[in-house]
Amino acid sequence: MAAIALSVSTVKPLGDRVFLKISESEEKTAGGILLPDSAKEKPQVGEIVAVGPGKRNDNGTYQTIDIKIGDKVLFSKYAGTDIKLGIEEYVLLSEKDILAIVS
């Protein structure tokens, strides 16, 4: 079996899925207390790095996705599939799991 080298440029989401890079989690609390890795929560904000063509309608056309590459988004806590490429963490999720665009 041949090994496949994955990188951000080789991942193309299908359907209404998006591929996003997770933002760094907070190192400190608001009061200045340093958090150990075991106490950190998974961030729910990320930047879109790839977008699928959209959901296919009954007549065969694609319904376009409202977000684009470079948008920062807030997504559901337990949504998507976590993927680690090198030291970077990514999530592959459906458009319906995206809650808001963060400006």
PDB file of C-alpha atoms in Angstrom, residues 28-29 46 65 87:
ATOM      1  CA  LYS A  28      -4.287  31.904  30.663  1.00  0.00           C
ATOM      2  CA  THR A  29      -7.601  32.572  32.339  1.00  0.00           C
ATOM      3  CA  GLY A  46     -11.255  28.544  13.329  1.00  0.00           C
ATOM      4  CA  ILE A  65     -21.927  27.868   0.541  1.00  0.00           C
ATOM      5  CA  ILE A  87       1.758  20.240  14.279  1.00  0.00           C
TER       6      ILE A  87
END
